[in-house]
One Martini backbone bead per residue (centre of mass of N, CA, C, O) as a GRO file, in nm:
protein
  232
    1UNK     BB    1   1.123  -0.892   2.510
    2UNK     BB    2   0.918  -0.709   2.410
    3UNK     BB    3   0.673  -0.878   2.547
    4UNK     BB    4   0.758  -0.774   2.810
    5UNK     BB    5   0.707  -0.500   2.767
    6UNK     BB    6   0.403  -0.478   2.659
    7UNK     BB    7   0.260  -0.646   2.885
    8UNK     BB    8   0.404  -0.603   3.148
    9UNK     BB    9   0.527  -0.317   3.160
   10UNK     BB   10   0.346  -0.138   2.931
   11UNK     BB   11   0.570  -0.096   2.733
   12UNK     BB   12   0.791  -0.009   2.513
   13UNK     BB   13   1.000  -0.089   2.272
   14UNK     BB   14   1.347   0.036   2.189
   15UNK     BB   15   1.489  -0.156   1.990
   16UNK     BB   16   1.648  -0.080   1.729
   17UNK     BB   17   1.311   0.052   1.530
   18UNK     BB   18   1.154   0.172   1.711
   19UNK     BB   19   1.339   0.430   1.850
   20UNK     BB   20   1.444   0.730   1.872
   21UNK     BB   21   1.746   0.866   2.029
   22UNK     BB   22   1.909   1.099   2.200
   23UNK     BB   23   2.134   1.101   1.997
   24UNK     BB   24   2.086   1.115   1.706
   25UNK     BB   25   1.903   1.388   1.761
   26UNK     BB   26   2.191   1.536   1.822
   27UNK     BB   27   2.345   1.477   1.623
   28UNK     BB   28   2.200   1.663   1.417
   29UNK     BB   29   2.270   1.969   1.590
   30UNK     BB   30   2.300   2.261   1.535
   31UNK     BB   31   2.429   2.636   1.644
   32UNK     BB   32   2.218   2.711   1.458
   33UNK     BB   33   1.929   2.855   1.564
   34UNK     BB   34   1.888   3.051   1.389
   35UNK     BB   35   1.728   3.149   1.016
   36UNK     BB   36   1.842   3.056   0.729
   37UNK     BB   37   1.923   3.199   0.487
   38UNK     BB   38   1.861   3.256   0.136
   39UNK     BB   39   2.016   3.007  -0.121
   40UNK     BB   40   2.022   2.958  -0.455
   41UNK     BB   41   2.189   2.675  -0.428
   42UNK     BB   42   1.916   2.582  -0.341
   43UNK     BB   43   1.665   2.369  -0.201
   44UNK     BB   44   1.333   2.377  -0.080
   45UNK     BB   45   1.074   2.319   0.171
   46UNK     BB   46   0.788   2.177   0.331
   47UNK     BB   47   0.601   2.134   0.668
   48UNK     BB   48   0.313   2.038   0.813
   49UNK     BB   49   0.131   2.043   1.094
   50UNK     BB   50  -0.221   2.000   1.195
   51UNK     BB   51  -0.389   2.265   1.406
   52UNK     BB   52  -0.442   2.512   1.644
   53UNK     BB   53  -0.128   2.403   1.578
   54UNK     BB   54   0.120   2.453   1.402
   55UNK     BB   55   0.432   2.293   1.247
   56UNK     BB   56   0.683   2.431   1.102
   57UNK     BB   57   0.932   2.277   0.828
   58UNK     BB   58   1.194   2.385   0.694
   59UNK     BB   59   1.410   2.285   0.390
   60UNK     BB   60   1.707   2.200   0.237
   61UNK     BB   61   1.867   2.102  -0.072
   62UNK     BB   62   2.047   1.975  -0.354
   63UNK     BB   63   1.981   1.650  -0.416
   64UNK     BB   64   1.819   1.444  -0.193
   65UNK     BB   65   2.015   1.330   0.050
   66UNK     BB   66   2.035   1.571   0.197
   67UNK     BB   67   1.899   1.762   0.519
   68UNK     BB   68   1.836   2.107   0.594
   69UNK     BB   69   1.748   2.263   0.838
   70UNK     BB   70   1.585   2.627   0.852
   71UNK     BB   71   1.320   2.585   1.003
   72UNK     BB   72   1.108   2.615   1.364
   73UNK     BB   73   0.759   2.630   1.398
   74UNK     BB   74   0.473   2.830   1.554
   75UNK     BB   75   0.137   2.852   1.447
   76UNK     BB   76  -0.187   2.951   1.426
   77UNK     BB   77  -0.400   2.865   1.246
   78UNK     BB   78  -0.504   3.177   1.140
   79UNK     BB   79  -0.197   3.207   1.087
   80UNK     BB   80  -0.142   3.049   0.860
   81UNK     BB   81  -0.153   3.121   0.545
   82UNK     BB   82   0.010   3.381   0.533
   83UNK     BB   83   0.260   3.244   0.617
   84UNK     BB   84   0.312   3.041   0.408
   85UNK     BB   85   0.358   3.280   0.180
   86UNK     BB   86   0.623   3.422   0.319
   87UNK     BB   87   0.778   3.150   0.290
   88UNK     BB   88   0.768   3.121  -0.024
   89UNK     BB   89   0.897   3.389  -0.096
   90UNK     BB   90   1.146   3.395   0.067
   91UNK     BB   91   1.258   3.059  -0.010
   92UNK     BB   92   1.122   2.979  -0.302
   93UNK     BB   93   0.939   2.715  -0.260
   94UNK     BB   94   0.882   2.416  -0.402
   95UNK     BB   95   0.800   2.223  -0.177
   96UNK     BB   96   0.478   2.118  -0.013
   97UNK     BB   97   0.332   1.929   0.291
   98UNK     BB   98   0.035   1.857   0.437
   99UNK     BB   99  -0.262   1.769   0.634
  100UNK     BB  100  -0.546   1.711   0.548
  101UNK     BB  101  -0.611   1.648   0.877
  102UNK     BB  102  -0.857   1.866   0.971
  103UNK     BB  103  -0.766   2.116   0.779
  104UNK     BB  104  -0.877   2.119   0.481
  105UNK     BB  105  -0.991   2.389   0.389
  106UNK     BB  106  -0.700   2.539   0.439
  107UNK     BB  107  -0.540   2.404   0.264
  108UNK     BB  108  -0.667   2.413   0.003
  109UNK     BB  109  -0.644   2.680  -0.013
  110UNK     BB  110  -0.314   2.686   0.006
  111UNK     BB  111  -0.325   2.529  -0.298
  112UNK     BB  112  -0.420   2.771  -0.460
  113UNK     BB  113  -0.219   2.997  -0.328
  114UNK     BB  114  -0.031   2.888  -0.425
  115UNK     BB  115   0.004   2.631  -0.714
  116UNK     BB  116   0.094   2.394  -0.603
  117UNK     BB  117   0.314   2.414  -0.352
  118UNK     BB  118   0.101   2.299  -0.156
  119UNK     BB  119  -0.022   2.035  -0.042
  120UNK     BB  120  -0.231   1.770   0.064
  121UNK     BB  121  -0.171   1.482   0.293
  122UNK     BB  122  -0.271   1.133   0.280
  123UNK     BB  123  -0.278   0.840   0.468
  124UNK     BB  124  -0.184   0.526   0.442
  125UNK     BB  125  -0.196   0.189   0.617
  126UNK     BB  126  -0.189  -0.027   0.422
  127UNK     BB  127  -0.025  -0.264   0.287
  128UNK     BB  128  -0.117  -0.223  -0.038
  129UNK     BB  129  -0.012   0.058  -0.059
  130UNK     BB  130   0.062   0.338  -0.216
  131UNK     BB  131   0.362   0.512  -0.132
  132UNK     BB  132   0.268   0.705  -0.361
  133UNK     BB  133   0.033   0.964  -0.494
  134UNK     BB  134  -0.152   1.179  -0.692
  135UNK     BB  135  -0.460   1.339  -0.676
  136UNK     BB  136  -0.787   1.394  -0.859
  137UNK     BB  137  -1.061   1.516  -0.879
  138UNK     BB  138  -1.282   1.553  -1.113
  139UNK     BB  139  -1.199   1.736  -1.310
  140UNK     BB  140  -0.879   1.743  -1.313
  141UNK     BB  141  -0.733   1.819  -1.053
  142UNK     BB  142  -0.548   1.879  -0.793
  143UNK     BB  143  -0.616   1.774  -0.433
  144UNK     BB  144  -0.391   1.528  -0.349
  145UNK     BB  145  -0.184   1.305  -0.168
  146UNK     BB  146  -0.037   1.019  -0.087
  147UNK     BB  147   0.114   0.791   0.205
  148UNK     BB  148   0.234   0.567   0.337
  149UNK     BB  149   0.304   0.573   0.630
  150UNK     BB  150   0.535   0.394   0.716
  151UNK     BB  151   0.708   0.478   0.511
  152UNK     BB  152   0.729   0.758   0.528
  153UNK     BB  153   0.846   0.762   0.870
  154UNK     BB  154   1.102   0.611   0.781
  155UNK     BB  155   1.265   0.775   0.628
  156UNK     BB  156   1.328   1.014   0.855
  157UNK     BB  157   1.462   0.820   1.040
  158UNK     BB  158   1.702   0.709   0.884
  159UNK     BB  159   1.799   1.027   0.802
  160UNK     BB  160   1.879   1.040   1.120
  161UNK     BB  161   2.061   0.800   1.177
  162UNK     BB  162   2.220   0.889   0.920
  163UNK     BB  163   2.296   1.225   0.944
  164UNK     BB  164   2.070   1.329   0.726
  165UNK     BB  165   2.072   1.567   0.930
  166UNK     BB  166   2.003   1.935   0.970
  167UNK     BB  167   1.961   2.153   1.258
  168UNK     BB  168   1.835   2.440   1.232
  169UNK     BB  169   1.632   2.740   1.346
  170UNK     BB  170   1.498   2.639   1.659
  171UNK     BB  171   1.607   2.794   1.896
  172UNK     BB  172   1.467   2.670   2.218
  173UNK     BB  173   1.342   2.369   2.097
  174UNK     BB  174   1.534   2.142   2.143
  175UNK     BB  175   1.389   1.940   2.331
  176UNK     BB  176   1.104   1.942   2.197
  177UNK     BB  177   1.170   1.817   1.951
  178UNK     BB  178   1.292   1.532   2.061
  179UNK     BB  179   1.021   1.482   2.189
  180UNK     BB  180   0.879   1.449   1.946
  181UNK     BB  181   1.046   1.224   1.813
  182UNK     BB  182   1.017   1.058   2.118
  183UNK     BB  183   0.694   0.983   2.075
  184UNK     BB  184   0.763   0.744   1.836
  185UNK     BB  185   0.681   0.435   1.782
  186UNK     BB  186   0.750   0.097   1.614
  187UNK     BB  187   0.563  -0.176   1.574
  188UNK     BB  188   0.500  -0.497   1.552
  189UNK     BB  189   0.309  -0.775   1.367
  190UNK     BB  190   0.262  -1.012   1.233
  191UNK     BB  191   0.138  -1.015   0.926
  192UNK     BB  192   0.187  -0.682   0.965
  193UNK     BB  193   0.222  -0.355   0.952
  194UNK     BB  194   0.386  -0.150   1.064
  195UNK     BB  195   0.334   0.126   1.342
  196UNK     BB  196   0.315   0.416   1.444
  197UNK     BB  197   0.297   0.537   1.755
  198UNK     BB  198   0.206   0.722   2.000
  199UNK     BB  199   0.238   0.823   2.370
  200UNK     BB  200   0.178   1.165   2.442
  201UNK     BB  201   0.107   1.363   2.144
  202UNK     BB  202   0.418   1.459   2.126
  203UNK     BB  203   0.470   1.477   1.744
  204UNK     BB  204   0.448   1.765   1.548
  205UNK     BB  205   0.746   1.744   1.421
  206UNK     BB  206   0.768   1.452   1.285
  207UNK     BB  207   0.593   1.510   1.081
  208UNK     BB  208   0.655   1.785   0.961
  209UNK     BB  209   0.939   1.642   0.864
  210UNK     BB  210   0.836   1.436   0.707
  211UNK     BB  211   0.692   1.626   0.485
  212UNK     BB  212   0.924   1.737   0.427
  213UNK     BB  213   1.066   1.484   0.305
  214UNK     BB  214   0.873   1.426   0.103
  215UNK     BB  215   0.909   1.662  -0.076
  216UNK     BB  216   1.219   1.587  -0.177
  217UNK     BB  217   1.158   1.298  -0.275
  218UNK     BB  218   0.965   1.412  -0.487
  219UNK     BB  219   1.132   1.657  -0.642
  220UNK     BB  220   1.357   1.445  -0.716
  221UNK     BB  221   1.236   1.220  -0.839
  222UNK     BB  222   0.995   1.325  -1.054
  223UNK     BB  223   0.777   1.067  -0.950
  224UNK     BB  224   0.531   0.856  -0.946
  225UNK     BB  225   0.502   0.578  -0.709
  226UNK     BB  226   0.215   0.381  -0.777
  227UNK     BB  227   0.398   0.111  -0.805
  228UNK     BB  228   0.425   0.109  -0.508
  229UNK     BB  229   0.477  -0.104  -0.222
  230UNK     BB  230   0.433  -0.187   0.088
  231UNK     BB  231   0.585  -0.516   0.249
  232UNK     BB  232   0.706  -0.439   0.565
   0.00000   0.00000   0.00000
């Protein structure tokens, strides 16, 4: 059946775990639309997508099991430095991750003034590829983390399905999140690693939840995982 889909008909097919649903992703959003305030019982994180436009994901968590979404919003390149010090400060952000490419010099800036707590993450593809790692400079500095791709997106897609995310803080982009979100479909090969691939380029919130969900994966874990690789 998925292959009548995507020969005949030329289209992805969406059962199972090919596509996130817009039942799930409605299950998720609460009523409060404007922006959480900072509560000390909580821990922090951020997520980014990055390109001429940045889309921003703040989320809070207490123990690294449910993530509420606290702000999402977008800013022009040119001002993400800027912004992102003032969610640090406001937030007191504990771990974020951005997209190391393609704006690596912004990201690295970014990396130098927050003290290494805004990171950039470089995705691995291949099958043998370790989950998570972070990487150093020549000099023994953090550089950057890696991971791999399919299981990074996996994760927060999961946690999506199973209504372990609430998104608060979004303000009028409800549809827009959706489209986001069922904007990537999840192919699988014969013995080749399954890809999440983009259907209409409409995608930078998926990236950013992701981004960010893997910064509180990373401050809860505790540890390096490149004892890991993706498998399936």
């Amino acid at each position: 059946l998925k292959g009548w889909y995507n020969t005949v008909l030329g289209l992805p097919s969406e059962g199972g775990d090919e596509r996130l649903s817009r039942r799930d992703i409605l299950a998720c959003f609460s009523e409060m639309i404007h922006p959480l305030e900072y509560d000390s019982n909580w821990h922090y994180f951020l997520g980014a997508d990055m390109g001429n436009l940045c889309h921003i994901t703040v989320a809070r968590s207490r123990n690294g099991t449910e993530m509420q979404v606290v702000l999402m919003e977008v800013v022009g390149s040119s001002a993400y430095v800027d912004r992102l010090l003032v969610l640090k400060d406001t937030y007191h952000i504990d771990l974020g991750f951005s997209d190391r490419f393609p704006l690596t010099e912004t990201v690295n800036r970014v990396r130098e003034l927050s003290e290494n707590t805004f990171i950039p993450l470089q995705y691995q593809h291949s099958k043998g590829a370790e989950k998570f790692r972070y990487h150093d400079d020549e000099l023994g500095n953090l550089s950057h983390a890696s991971a791999q791709r399919t299981w990074h997106l996996d994760q927060i897609v999961t946690k999506v399905r199973n209504q372990k995310v609430t998104f608060a803080g979004y303000g009028g982009q409800r549809e827009l999140i959706i489209e986001h979100l069922r904007d990537m479909v999840r192919e699988a090969k014969d013995e080749e690693v399954p890809v999440w691939k983009k259907l209409n380029g409409k995608d930078h919130y998926f990236h950013s939840l992701g981004y960010c969900h893997q910064a509180m994966l990373q401050f809860f874990d505790g540890k390096n995982s490149s004892m890991n690789s993706n498998t399936t």
